[in-house]
């Protein structure tokens, strides 16, 4: 097995080693377009707007589902009450229309 001589200078963890390569997944700084502060602000706002729009839609939808679930028993009770009243009134009107003027039934 060949013996390899270690280098005379080995960087320590407290020293910065310049490799000349960009970090993995990041474009090299010279390939990024130069952005003004206004352009950067606009790009950030566009991304925020897209995410915010989606998340607000999700939050509103969840809130509507929750409130609808909570309102269902009350709505059912109110509809049932209205239907009972309407049926009772219609039945009373029909019975009244079938009576003769002298109070006897037809």
PDB file of N, CA and C in Angstrom:
ATOM      1  N   UNK A   1       0.833  -1.165   0.000  1.00  0.00           N
ATOM      2  CA  UNK A   1       0.000   0.000   0.000  1.00  0.00           C
ATOM      3  C   UNK A   1       0.887   1.241   0.000  1.00  0.00           C
ATOM      4  N   UNK A   2       0.586   2.199  -0.855  1.00  0.00           N
ATOM      5  CA  UNK A   2       1.402   3.404  -0.969  1.00  0.00           C
ATOM      6  C   UNK A   2       1.100   4.355   0.172  1.00  0.00           C
ATOM      7  N   UNK A   3       2.115   4.927   0.722  1.00  0.00           N
ATOM      8  CA  UNK A   3       1.944   5.894   1.800  1.00  0.00           C
ATOM      9  C   UNK A   3       1.877   7.283   1.193  1.00  0.00           C
ATOM     10  N   UNK A   4       0.844   8.001   1.602  1.00  0.00           N
ATOM     11  CA  UNK A   4       0.669   9.346   1.052  1.00  0.00           C
ATOM     12  C   UNK A   4       1.045  10.373   2.113  1.00  0.00           C
ATOM     13  N   UNK A   5       1.784  11.374   1.726  1.00  0.00           N
ATOM     14  CA  UNK A   5       2.197  12.414   2.657  1.00  0.00           C
ATOM     15  C   UNK A   5       1.064  13.431   2.784  1.00  0.00           C
ATOM     16  N   UNK A   6       0.679  13.754   4.014  1.00  0.00           N
ATOM     17  CA  UNK A   6      -0.385  14.747   4.172  1.00  0.00           C
ATOM     18  C   UNK A   6       0.096  16.131   3.757  1.00  0.00           C
ATOM     19  N   UNK A   7      -0.822  16.986   3.336  1.00  0.00           N
ATOM     20  CA  UNK A   7      -0.411  18.345   2.939  1.00  0.00           C
ATOM     21  C   UNK A   7       0.135  19.106   4.141  1.00  0.00           C
ATOM     22  N   UNK A   8       0.998  20.092   3.851  1.00  0.00           N
ATOM     23  CA  UNK A   8       1.583  20.878   4.927  1.00  0.00           C
ATOM     24  C   UNK A   8       0.537  21.772   5.591  1.00  0.00           C
ATOM     25  N   UNK A   9      -0.447  22.246   4.821  1.00  0.00           N
ATOM     26  CA  UNK A   9      -1.473  23.135   5.376  1.00  0.00           C
ATOM     27  C   UNK A   9      -2.831  22.476   5.225  1.00  0.00           C
ATOM     28  N   UNK A  10      -3.522  22.260   6.341  1.00  0.00           N
ATOM     29  CA  UNK A  10      -4.867  21.696   6.336  1.00  0.00           C
ATOM     30  C   UNK A  10      -5.793  22.719   6.994  1.00  0.00           C
ATOM     31  N   UNK A  11      -6.822  23.182   6.295  1.00  0.00           N
ATOM     32  CA  UNK A  11      -7.709  24.197   6.888  1.00  0.00           C
ATOM     33  C   UNK A  11      -8.472  23.620   8.093  1.00  0.00           C
ATOM     34  N   UNK A  12      -8.726  24.470   9.055  1.00  0.00           N
ATOM     35  CA  UNK A  12      -9.498  24.058  10.218  1.00  0.00           C
ATOM     36  C   UNK A  12     -10.947  24.515  10.042  1.00  0.00           C
ATOM     37  N   UNK A  13     -11.815  24.091  10.970  1.00  0.00           N
ATOM     38  CA  UNK A  13     -13.224  24.439  10.864  1.00  0.00           C
ATOM     39  C   UNK A  13     -13.487  25.930  11.015  1.00  0.00           C
ATOM     40  N   UNK A  14     -12.555  26.667  11.557  1.00  0.00           N
ATOM     41  CA  UNK A  14     -12.761  28.106  11.744  1.00  0.00           C
ATOM     42  C   UNK A  14     -12.310  28.915  10.536  1.00  0.00           C
ATOM     43  N   UNK A  15     -11.737  28.266   9.549  1.00  0.00           N
ATOM     44  CA  UNK A  15     -11.271  28.969   8.364  1.00  0.00           C
ATOM     45  C   UNK A  15     -12.227  28.717   7.201  1.00  0.00           C
ATOM     46  N   UNK A  16     -12.372  29.712   6.346  1.00  0.00           N
ATOM     47  CA  UNK A  16     -13.225  29.602   5.175  1.00  0.00           C
ATOM     48  C   UNK A  16     -12.401  29.082   4.015  1.00  0.00           C
ATOM     49  N   UNK A  17     -12.920  28.058   3.385  1.00  0.00           N
ATOM     50  CA  UNK A  17     -12.233  27.478   2.239  1.00  0.00           C
ATOM     51  C   UNK A  17     -12.980  27.915   0.990  1.00  0.00           C
ATOM     52  N   UNK A  18     -12.299  28.564   0.088  1.00  0.00           N
ATOM     53  CA  UNK A  18     -12.893  29.011  -1.163  1.00  0.00           C
ATOM     54  C   UNK A  18     -12.660  27.929  -2.213  1.00  0.00           C
ATOM     55  N   UNK A  19     -13.753  27.385  -2.745  1.00  0.00           N
ATOM     56  CA  UNK A  19     -13.603  26.336  -3.740  1.00  0.00           C
ATOM     57  C   UNK A  19     -13.825  26.858  -5.145  1.00  0.00           C
ATOM     58  N   UNK A  20     -14.437  28.034  -5.247  1.00  0.00           N
ATOM     59  CA  UNK A  20     -14.699  28.576  -6.571  1.00  0.00           C
ATOM     60  C   UNK A  20     -15.989  28.047  -7.166  1.00  0.00           C
ATOM     61  N   UNK A  21     -16.673  27.118  -6.492  1.00  0.00           N
ATOM     62  CA  UNK A  21     -17.923  26.557  -6.999  1.00  0.00           C
ATOM     63  C   UNK A  21     -19.089  27.080  -6.160  1.00  0.00           C
ATOM     64  N   UNK A  22     -20.232  27.215  -6.812  1.00  0.00           N
ATOM     65  CA  UNK A  22     -21.441  27.654  -6.101  1.00  0.00           C
ATOM     66  C   UNK A  22     -21.982  26.483  -5.292  1.00  0.00           C
ATOM     67  N   UNK A  23     -22.716  26.761  -4.220  1.00  0.00           N
ATOM     68  CA  UNK A  23     -23.329  25.675  -3.451  1.00  0.00           C
ATOM     69  C   UNK A  23     -24.268  24.859  -4.328  1.00  0.00           C
ATOM     70  N   UNK A  24     -24.448  23.607  -3.975  1.00  0.00           N
ATOM     71  CA  UNK A  24     -25.323  22.732  -4.750  1.00  0.00           C
ATOM     72  C   UNK A  24     -26.729  23.308  -4.808  1.00  0.00           C
ATOM     73  N   UNK A  25     -27.329  23.289  -5.989  1.00  0.00           N
ATOM     74  CA  UNK A  25     -28.698  23.751  -6.149  1.00  0.00           C
ATOM     75  C   UNK A  25     -28.813  25.254  -6.295  1.00  0.00           C
ATOM     76  N   UNK A  26     -27.747  26.022  -6.101  1.00  0.00           N
ATOM     77  CA  UNK A  26     -27.804  27.471  -6.229  1.00  0.00           C
ATOM     78  C   UNK A  26     -27.049  27.877  -7.483  1.00  0.00           C
ATOM     79  N   UNK A  27     -27.639  28.783  -8.265  1.00  0.00           N
ATOM     80  CA  UNK A  27     -26.923  29.242  -9.449  1.00  0.00           C
ATOM     81  C   UNK A  27     -25.733  30.106  -9.032  1.00  0.00           C
ATOM     82  N   UNK A  28     -24.736  30.139  -9.865  1.00  0.00           N
ATOM     83  CA  UNK A  28     -23.572  30.971  -9.585  1.00  0.00           C
ATOM     84  C   UNK A  28     -24.014  32.430  -9.549  1.00  0.00           C
ATOM     85  N   UNK A  29     -23.366  33.239  -8.715  1.00  0.00           N
ATOM     86  CA  UNK A  29     -23.775  34.628  -8.525  1.00  0.00           C
ATOM     87  C   UNK A  29     -23.729  35.417  -9.825  1.00  0.00           C
ATOM     88  N   UNK A  30     -22.782  35.094 -10.702  1.00  0.00           N
ATOM     89  CA  UNK A  30     -22.684  35.854 -11.945  1.00  0.00           C
ATOM     90  C   UNK A  30     -23.760  35.476 -12.963  1.00  0.00           C
ATOM     91  N   UNK A  31     -24.515  34.405 -12.721  1.00  0.00           N
ATOM     92  CA  UNK A  31     -25.594  34.042 -13.646  1.00  0.00           C
ATOM     93  C   UNK A  31     -26.934  34.606 -13.206  1.00  0.00           C
ATOM     94  N   UNK A  32     -27.025  35.107 -11.960  1.00  0.00           N
ATOM     95  CA  UNK A  32     -28.269  35.700 -11.483  1.00  0.00           C
ATOM     96  C   UNK A  32     -28.413  37.101 -12.059  1.00  0.00           C
ATOM     97  N   UNK A  33     -29.637  37.444 -12.502  1.00  0.00           N
ATOM     98  CA  UNK A  33     -29.808  38.805 -13.009  1.00  0.00           C
ATOM     99  C   UNK A  33     -29.737  39.798 -11.850  1.00  0.00           C
ATOM    100  N   UNK A  34     -29.182  40.953 -12.123  1.00  0.00           N
ATOM    101  CA  UNK A  34     -29.106  41.998 -11.104  1.00  0.00           C
ATOM    102  C   UNK A  34     -30.498  42.601 -10.949  1.00  0.00           C
ATOM    103  N   UNK A  35     -31.000  42.622  -9.727  1.00  0.00           N
ATOM    104  CA  UNK A  35     -32.334  43.140  -9.464  1.00  0.00           C
ATOM    105  C   UNK A  35     -32.246  44.417  -8.647  1.00  0.00           C
ATOM    106  N   UNK A  36     -33.089  45.365  -9.008  1.00  0.00           N
ATOM    107  CA  UNK A  36     -33.173  46.556  -8.183  1.00  0.00           C
ATOM    108  C   UNK A  36     -34.032  46.220  -6.971  1.00  0.00           C
ATOM    109  N   UNK A  37     -34.020  47.089  -5.999  1.00  0.00           N
ATOM    110  CA  UNK A  37     -34.821  46.869  -4.799  1.00  0.00           C
ATOM    111  C   UNK A  37     -36.305  46.790  -5.166  1.00  0.00           C
ATOM    112  N   UNK A  38     -36.730  47.621  -6.097  1.00  0.00           N
ATOM    113  CA  UNK A  38     -38.134  47.626  -6.535  1.00  0.00           C
ATOM    114  C   UNK A  38     -38.495  46.315  -7.232  1.00  0.00           C
ATOM    115  N   UNK A  39     -37.621  45.820  -8.094  1.00  0.00           N
ATOM    116  CA  UNK A  39     -37.880  44.555  -8.782  1.00  0.00           C
ATOM    117  C   UNK A  39     -37.943  43.400  -7.793  1.00  0.00           C
ATOM    118  N   UNK A  40     -37.031  43.392  -6.838  1.00  0.00           N
ATOM    119  CA  UNK A  40     -37.031  42.349  -5.833  1.00  0.00           C
ATOM    120  C   UNK A  40     -38.319  42.399  -5.012  1.00  0.00           C
ATOM    121  N   UNK A  41     -38.725  43.599  -4.632  1.00  0.00           N
ATOM    122  CA  UNK A  41     -39.971  43.760  -3.870  1.00  0.00           C
ATOM    123  C   UNK A  41     -41.159  43.251  -4.678  1.00  0.00           C
ATOM    124  N   UNK A  42     -41.207  43.539  -5.957  1.00  0.00           N
ATOM    125  CA  UNK A  42     -42.308  43.084  -6.815  1.00  0.00           C
ATOM    126  C   UNK A  42     -42.334  41.564  -6.920  1.00  0.00           C
ATOM    127  N   UNK A  43     -41.191  40.947  -7.074  1.00  0.00           N
ATOM    128  CA  UNK A  43     -41.141  39.484  -7.176  1.00  0.00           C
ATOM    129  C   UNK A  43     -41.586  38.819  -5.882  1.00  0.00           C
ATOM    130  N   UNK A  44     -41.132  39.373  -4.765  1.00  0.00           N
ATOM    131  CA  UNK A  44     -41.535  38.828  -3.470  1.00  0.00           C
ATOM    132  C   UNK A  44     -43.037  39.000  -3.285  1.00  0.00           C
ATOM    133  N   UNK A  45     -43.571  40.167  -3.615  1.00  0.00           N
ATOM    134  CA  UNK A  45     -45.015  40.409  -3.484  1.00  0.00           C
ATOM    135  C   UNK A  45     -45.826  39.459  -4.355  1.00  0.00           C
ATOM    136  N   UNK A  46     -45.353  39.160  -5.555  1.00  0.00           N
ATOM    137  CA  UNK A  46     -46.062  38.214  -6.430  1.00  0.00           C
ATOM    138  C   UNK A  46     -46.130  36.833  -5.784  1.00  0.00           C
ATOM    139  N   UNK A  47     -45.024  36.397  -5.218  1.00  0.00           N
ATOM    140  CA  UNK A  47     -45.018  35.075  -4.569  1.00  0.00           C
ATOM    141  C   UNK A  47     -45.919  35.063  -3.341  1.00  0.00           C
ATOM    142  N   UNK A  48     -45.871  36.141  -2.572  1.00  0.00           N
ATOM    143  CA  UNK A  48     -46.726  36.240  -1.378  1.00  0.00           C
ATOM    144  C   UNK A  48     -48.191  36.234  -1.794  1.00  0.00           C
ATOM    145  N   UNK A  49     -48.507  36.954  -2.834  1.00  0.00           N
ATOM    146  CA  UNK A  49     -49.898  37.042  -3.296  1.00  0.00           C
ATOM    147  C   UNK A  49     -50.443  35.674  -3.693  1.00  0.00           C
ATOM    148  N   UNK A  50     -49.657  34.901  -4.421  1.00  0.00           N
ATOM    149  CA  UNK A  50     -50.104  33.574  -4.844  1.00  0.00           C
ATOM    150  C   UNK A  50     -50.348  32.662  -3.646  1.00  0.00           C
ATOM    151  N   UNK A  51     -49.410  32.646  -2.728  1.00  0.00           N
ATOM    152  CA  UNK A  51     -49.540  31.795  -1.549  1.00  0.00           C
ATOM    153  C   UNK A  51     -50.666  32.279  -0.650  1.00  0.00           C
ATOM    154  N   UNK A  52     -50.740  33.575  -0.440  1.00  0.00           N
ATOM    155  CA  UNK A  52     -51.765  34.148   0.423  1.00  0.00           C
ATOM    156  C   UNK A  52     -53.156  33.885  -0.147  1.00  0.00           C
ATOM    157  N   UNK A  53     -53.327  34.024  -1.444  1.00  0.00           N
ATOM    158  CA  UNK A  53     -54.625  33.778  -2.074  1.00  0.00           C
ATOM    159  C   UNK A  53     -55.070  32.338  -1.835  1.00  0.00           C
ATOM    160  N   UNK A  54     -54.180  31.392  -2.041  1.00  0.00           N
ATOM    161  CA  UNK A  54     -54.520  29.980  -1.849  1.00  0.00           C
ATOM    162  C   UNK A  54     -54.855  29.690  -0.395  1.00  0.00           C
ATOM    163  N   UNK A  55     -54.038  30.191   0.507  1.00  0.00           N
ATOM    164  CA  UNK A  55     -54.262  29.908   1.935  1.00  0.00           C
ATOM    165  C   UNK A  55     -55.526  30.575   2.456  1.00  0.00           C
ATOM    166  N   UNK A  56     -55.826  31.774   1.968  1.00  0.00           N
ATOM    167  CA  UNK A  56     -57.073  32.433   2.375  1.00  0.00           C
ATOM    168  C   UNK A  56     -58.291  31.667   1.883  1.00  0.00           C
ATOM    169  N   UNK A  57     -58.232  31.171   0.663  1.00  0.00           N
ATOM    170  CA  UNK A  57     -59.340  30.363   0.142  1.00  0.00           C
ATOM    171  C   UNK A  57     -59.560  29.121   1.011  1.00  0.00           C
ATOM    172  N   UNK A  58     -58.464  28.468   1.396  1.00  0.00           N
ATOM    173  CA  UNK A  58     -58.564  27.281   2.245  1.00  0.00           C
ATOM    174  C   UNK A  58     -59.158  27.630   3.611  1.00  0.00           C
ATOM    175  N   UNK A  59     -58.732  28.753   4.181  1.00  0.00           N
ATOM    176  CA  UNK A  59     -59.226  29.168   5.498  1.00  0.00           C
ATOM    177  C   UNK A  59     -60.702  29.528   5.439  1.00  0.00           C
ATOM    178  N   UNK A  60     -61.101  30.246   4.399  1.00  0.00           N
ATOM    179  CA  UNK A  60     -62.509  30.623   4.248  1.00  0.00           C
ATOM    180  C   UNK A  60     -63.370  29.383   4.040  1.00  0.00           C
ATOM    181  N   UNK A  61     -62.918  28.459   3.216  1.00  0.00           N
ATOM    182  CA  UNK A  61     -63.673  27.226   2.974  1.00  0.00           C
ATOM    183  C   UNK A  61     -63.844  26.428   4.264  1.00  0.00           C
ATOM    184  N   UNK A  62     -62.791  26.322   5.049  1.00  0.00           N
ATOM    185  CA  UNK A  62     -62.880  25.589   6.316  1.00  0.00           C
ATOM    186  C   UNK A  62     -63.846  26.274   7.272  1.00  0.00           C
ATOM    187  N   UNK A  63     -63.814  27.589   7.301  1.00  0.00           N
ATOM    188  CA  UNK A  63     -64.721  28.345   8.177  1.00  0.00           C
ATOM    189  C   UNK A  63     -66.165  28.160   7.755  1.00  0.00           C
ATOM    190  N   UNK A  64     -66.426  28.174   6.460  1.00  0.00           N
ATOM    191  CA  UNK A  64     -67.792  27.982   5.966  1.00  0.00           C
ATOM    192  C   UNK A  64     -68.298  26.588   6.324  1.00  0.00           C
ATOM    193  N   UNK A  65     -67.466  25.591   6.173  1.00  0.00           N
ATOM    194  CA  UNK A  65     -67.864  24.224   6.523  1.00  0.00           C
ATOM    195  C   UNK A  65     -68.179  24.131   8.012  1.00  0.00           C
ATOM    196  N   UNK A  66     -67.338  24.718   8.845  1.00  0.00           N
ATOM    197  CA  UNK A  66     -67.569  24.687  10.290  1.00  0.00           C
ATOM    198  C   UNK A  66     -68.881  25.369  10.662  1.00  0.00           C
ATOM    199  N   UNK A  67     -69.116  26.546  10.100  1.00  0.00           N
ATOM    200  CA  UNK A  67     -70.335  27.293  10.431  1.00  0.00           C
ATOM    201  C   UNK A  67     -71.582  26.612   9.875  1.00  0.00           C
ATOM    202  N   UNK A  68     -71.464  26.033   8.701  1.00  0.00           N
ATOM    203  CA  UNK A  68     -72.609  25.317   8.132  1.00  0.00           C
ATOM    204  C   UNK A  68     -72.960  24.115   9.010  1.00  0.00           C
ATOM    205  N   UNK A  69     -71.958  23.406   9.464  1.00  0.00           N
ATOM    206  CA  UNK A  69     -72.202  22.258  10.347  1.00  0.00           C
ATOM    207  C   UNK A  69     -72.875  22.698  11.640  1.00  0.00           C
ATOM    208  N   UNK A  70     -72.455  23.826  12.170  1.00  0.00           N
ATOM    209  CA  UNK A  70     -73.040  24.331  13.409  1.00  0.00           C
ATOM    210  C   UNK A  70     -74.460  24.836  13.191  1.00  0.00           C
ATOM    211  N   UNK A  71     -74.750  25.365  12.006  1.00  0.00           N
ATOM    212  CA  UNK A  71     -76.076  25.924  11.718  1.00  0.00           C
ATOM    213  C   UNK A  71     -77.103  24.881  11.296  1.00  0.00           C
ATOM    214  N   UNK A  72     -76.670  23.724  10.871  1.00  0.00           N
ATOM    215  CA  UNK A  72     -77.587  22.711  10.343  1.00  0.00           C
ATOM    216  C   UNK A  72     -78.729  22.369  11.292  1.00  0.00           C
ATOM    217  N   UNK A  73     -78.482  22.088  12.569  1.00  0.00           N
ATOM    218  CA  UNK A  73     -79.605  21.769  13.460  1.00  0.00           C
ATOM    219  C   UNK A  73     -80.587  22.933  13.600  1.00  0.00           C
ATOM    220  N   UNK A  74     -80.081  24.157  13.705  1.00  0.00           N
ATOM    221  CA  UNK A  74     -80.952  25.323  13.828  1.00  0.00           C
ATOM    222  C   UNK A  74     -81.766  25.528  12.558  1.00  0.00           C
ATOM    223  N   UNK A  75     -81.133  25.399  11.410  1.00  0.00           N
ATOM    224  CA  UNK A  75     -81.856  25.546  10.142  1.00  0.00           C
ATOM    225  C   UNK A  75     -82.930  24.478   9.992  1.00  0.00           C
ATOM    226  N   UNK A  76     -82.621  23.244  10.353  1.00  0.00           N
ATOM    227  CA  UNK A  76     -83.585  22.152  10.273  1.00  0.00           C
ATOM    228  C   UNK A  76     -84.799  22.460  11.158  1.00  0.00           C
ATOM    229  N   UNK A  77     -84.532  22.945  12.363  1.00  0.00           N
ATOM    230  CA  UNK A  77     -85.606  23.282  13.300  1.00  0.00           C
ATOM    231  C   UNK A  77     -86.486  24.403  12.745  1.00  0.00           C
ATOM    232  N   UNK A  78     -85.874  25.431  12.183  1.00  0.00           N
ATOM    233  CA  UNK A  78     -86.640  26.559  11.626  1.00  0.00           C
ATOM    234  C   UNK A  78     -87.457  26.131  10.412  1.00  0.00           C
ATOM    235  N   UNK A  79     -86.880  25.336   9.537  1.00  0.00           N
ATOM    236  CA  UNK A  79     -87.607  24.862   8.347  1.00  0.00           C
ATOM    237  C   UNK A  79     -88.784  23.996   8.774  1.00  0.00           C
ATOM    238  N   UNK A  80     -88.560  23.108   9.727  1.00  0.00           N
ATOM    239  CA  UNK A  80     -89.632  22.248  10.221  1.00  0.00           C
ATOM    240  C   UNK A  80     -90.764  23.087  10.800  1.00  0.00           C
ATOM    241  N   UNK A  81     -90.445  24.127  11.552  1.00  0.00           N
ATOM    242  CA  UNK A  81     -91.450  24.998  12.151  1.00  0.00           C
ATOM    243  C   UNK A  81     -92.265  25.713  11.067  1.00  0.00           C
ATOM    244  N   UNK A  82     -91.590  26.239  10.067  1.00  0.00           N
ATOM    245  CA  UNK A  82     -92.279  26.943   8.978  1.00  0.00           C
ATOM    246  C   UNK A  82     -93.183  25.977   8.212  1.00  0.00           C
ATOM    247  N   UNK A  83     -92.704  24.781   7.912  1.00  0.00           N
ATOM    248  CA  UNK A  83     -93.517  23.797   7.184  1.00  0.00           C
ATOM    249  C   UNK A  83     -94.750  23.426   7.999  1.00  0.00           C
ATOM    250  N   UNK A  84     -94.595  23.205   9.294  1.00  0.00           N
ATOM    251  CA  UNK A  84     -95.745  22.881  10.145  1.00  0.00           C
ATOM    252  C   UNK A  84     -96.788  24.001  10.116  1.00  0.00           C
ATOM    253  N   UNK A  85     -96.322  25.245  10.244  1.00  0.00           N
ATOM    254  CA  UNK A  85     -97.239  26.386  10.226  1.00  0.00           C
ATOM    255  C   UNK A  85     -97.982  26.490   8.901  1.00  0.00           C
ATOM    256  N   UNK A  86     -97.260  26.351   7.808  1.00  0.00           N
ATOM    257  CA  UNK A  86     -97.872  26.464   6.482  1.00  0.00           C
ATOM    258  C   UNK A  86     -98.882  25.342   6.262  1.00  0.00           C
ATOM    259  N   UNK A  87     -98.535  24.111   6.647  1.00  0.00           N
ATOM    260  CA  UNK A  87     -99.454  22.976   6.487  1.00  0.00           C
ATOM    261  C   UNK A  87    -100.689  23.174   7.359  1.00  0.00           C
ATOM    262  N   UNK A  88    -100.514  23.625   8.599  1.00  0.00           N
ATOM    263  CA  UNK A  88    -101.648  23.857   9.493  1.00  0.00           C
ATOM    264  C   UNK A  88    -102.571  24.936   8.934  1.00  0.00           C
ATOM    265  N   UNK A  89    -101.995  26.013   8.414  1.00  0.00           N
ATOM    266  CA  UNK A  89    -102.811  27.079   7.821  1.00  0.00           C
ATOM    267  C   UNK A  89    -103.556  26.583   6.587  1.00  0.00           C
ATOM    268  N   UNK A  90    -102.869  25.823   5.731  1.00  0.00           N
ATOM    269  CA  UNK A  90    -103.513  25.308   4.521  1.00  0.00           C
ATOM    270  C   UNK A  90    -104.641  24.353   4.879  1.00  0.00           C
ATOM    271  N   UNK A  91    -104.442  23.494   5.869  1.00  0.00           N
ATOM    272  CA  UNK A  91    -105.472  22.558   6.312  1.00  0.00           C
ATOM    273  C   UNK A  91    -106.668  23.314   6.893  1.00  0.00           C
ATOM    274  N   UNK A  92    -106.407  24.323   7.723  1.00  0.00           N
ATOM    275  CA  UNK A  92    -107.490  25.126   8.305  1.00  0.00           C
ATOM    276  C   UNK A  92    -108.279  25.842   7.207  1.00  0.00           C
ATOM    277  N   UNK A  93    -107.601  26.410   6.227  1.00  0.00           N
ATOM    278  CA  UNK A  93    -108.276  27.088   5.116  1.00  0.00           C
ATOM    279  C   UNK A  93    -109.136  26.115   4.327  1.00  0.00           C
ATOM    280  N   UNK A  94    -108.613  24.904   4.071  1.00  0.00           N
ATOM    281  CA  UNK A  94    -109.360  23.901   3.314  1.00  0.00           C
ATOM    282  C   UNK A  94    -110.595  23.458   4.085  1.00  0.00           C
ATOM    283  N   UNK A  95    -110.459  23.217   5.377  1.00  0.00           N
ATOM    284  CA  UNK A  95    -111.616  22.817   6.194  1.00  0.00           C
ATOM    285  C   UNK A  95    -112.659  23.932   6.258  1.00  0.00           C
ATOM    286  N   UNK A  96    -112.221  25.158   6.338  1.00  0.00           N
ATOM    287  CA  UNK A  96    -113.143  26.288   6.387  1.00  0.00           C
ATOM    288  C   UNK A  96    -113.865  26.435   5.047  1.00  0.00           C
ATOM    289  N   UNK A  97    -113.176  26.193   3.941  1.00  0.00           N
ATOM    290  CA  UNK A  97    -113.793  26.317   2.621  1.00  0.00           C
ATOM    291  C   UNK A  97    -114.826  25.222   2.381  1.00  0.00           C
ATOM    292  N   UNK A  98    -114.728  24.081   3.046  1.00  0.00           N
ATOM    293  CA  UNK A  98    -115.653  22.954   2.856  1.00  0.00           C
ATOM    294  C   UNK A  98    -116.922  23.103   3.689  1.00  0.00           C
ATOM    295  N   UNK A  99    -116.942  24.011   4.621  1.00  0.00           N
ATOM    296  CA  UNK A  99    -118.137  24.193   5.432  1.00  0.00           C
ATOM    297  C   UNK A  99    -119.159  25.038   4.706  1.00  0.00           C
ATOM    298  N   UNK A 100    -120.455  24.710   4.914  1.00  0.00           N
ATOM    299  CA  UNK A 100    -121.533  25.495   4.326  1.00  0.00           C
ATOM    300  C   UNK A 100    -121.699  26.774   5.166  1.00  0.00           C
ATOM    301  N   UNK A 101    -122.354  27.717   4.586  1.00  0.00           N
ATOM    302  CA  UNK A 101    -122.579  28.967   5.322  1.00  0.00           C
ATOM    303  C   UNK A 101    -123.362  28.743   6.614  1.00  0.00           C
ATOM    304  N   UNK A 102    -124.175  27.688   6.704  1.00  0.00           N
ATOM    305  CA  UNK A 102    -124.937  27.438   7.936  1.00  0.00           C
ATOM    306  C   UNK A 102    -124.119  26.710   8.973  1.00  0.00           C
ATOM    307  N   UNK A 103    -122.804  26.404   8.683  1.00  0.00           N
ATOM    308  CA  UNK A 103    -121.929  25.747   9.660  1.00  0.00           C
ATOM    309  C   UNK A 103    -121.824  24.256   9.476  1.00  0.00           C
ATOM    310  N   UNK A 104    -122.581  23.636   8.561  1.00  0.00           N
ATOM    311  CA  UNK A 104    -122.490  22.201   8.319  1.00  0.00           C
ATOM    312  C   UNK A 104    -121.467  21.938   7.238  1.00  0.00           C
ATOM    313  N   UNK A 105    -120.945  20.683   7.239  1.00  0.00           N
ATOM    314  CA  UNK A 105    -119.926  20.297   6.249  1.00  0.00           C
ATOM    315  C   UNK A 105    -120.573  19.945   4.922  1.00  0.00           C
ATOM    316  N   UNK A 106    -119.845  20.131   3.863  1.00  0.00           N
ATOM    317  CA  UNK A 106    -120.304  19.827   2.512  1.00  0.00           C
ATOM    318  C   UNK A 106    -120.212  18.355   2.242  1.00  0.00           C
TER     319      UNK A 106
END
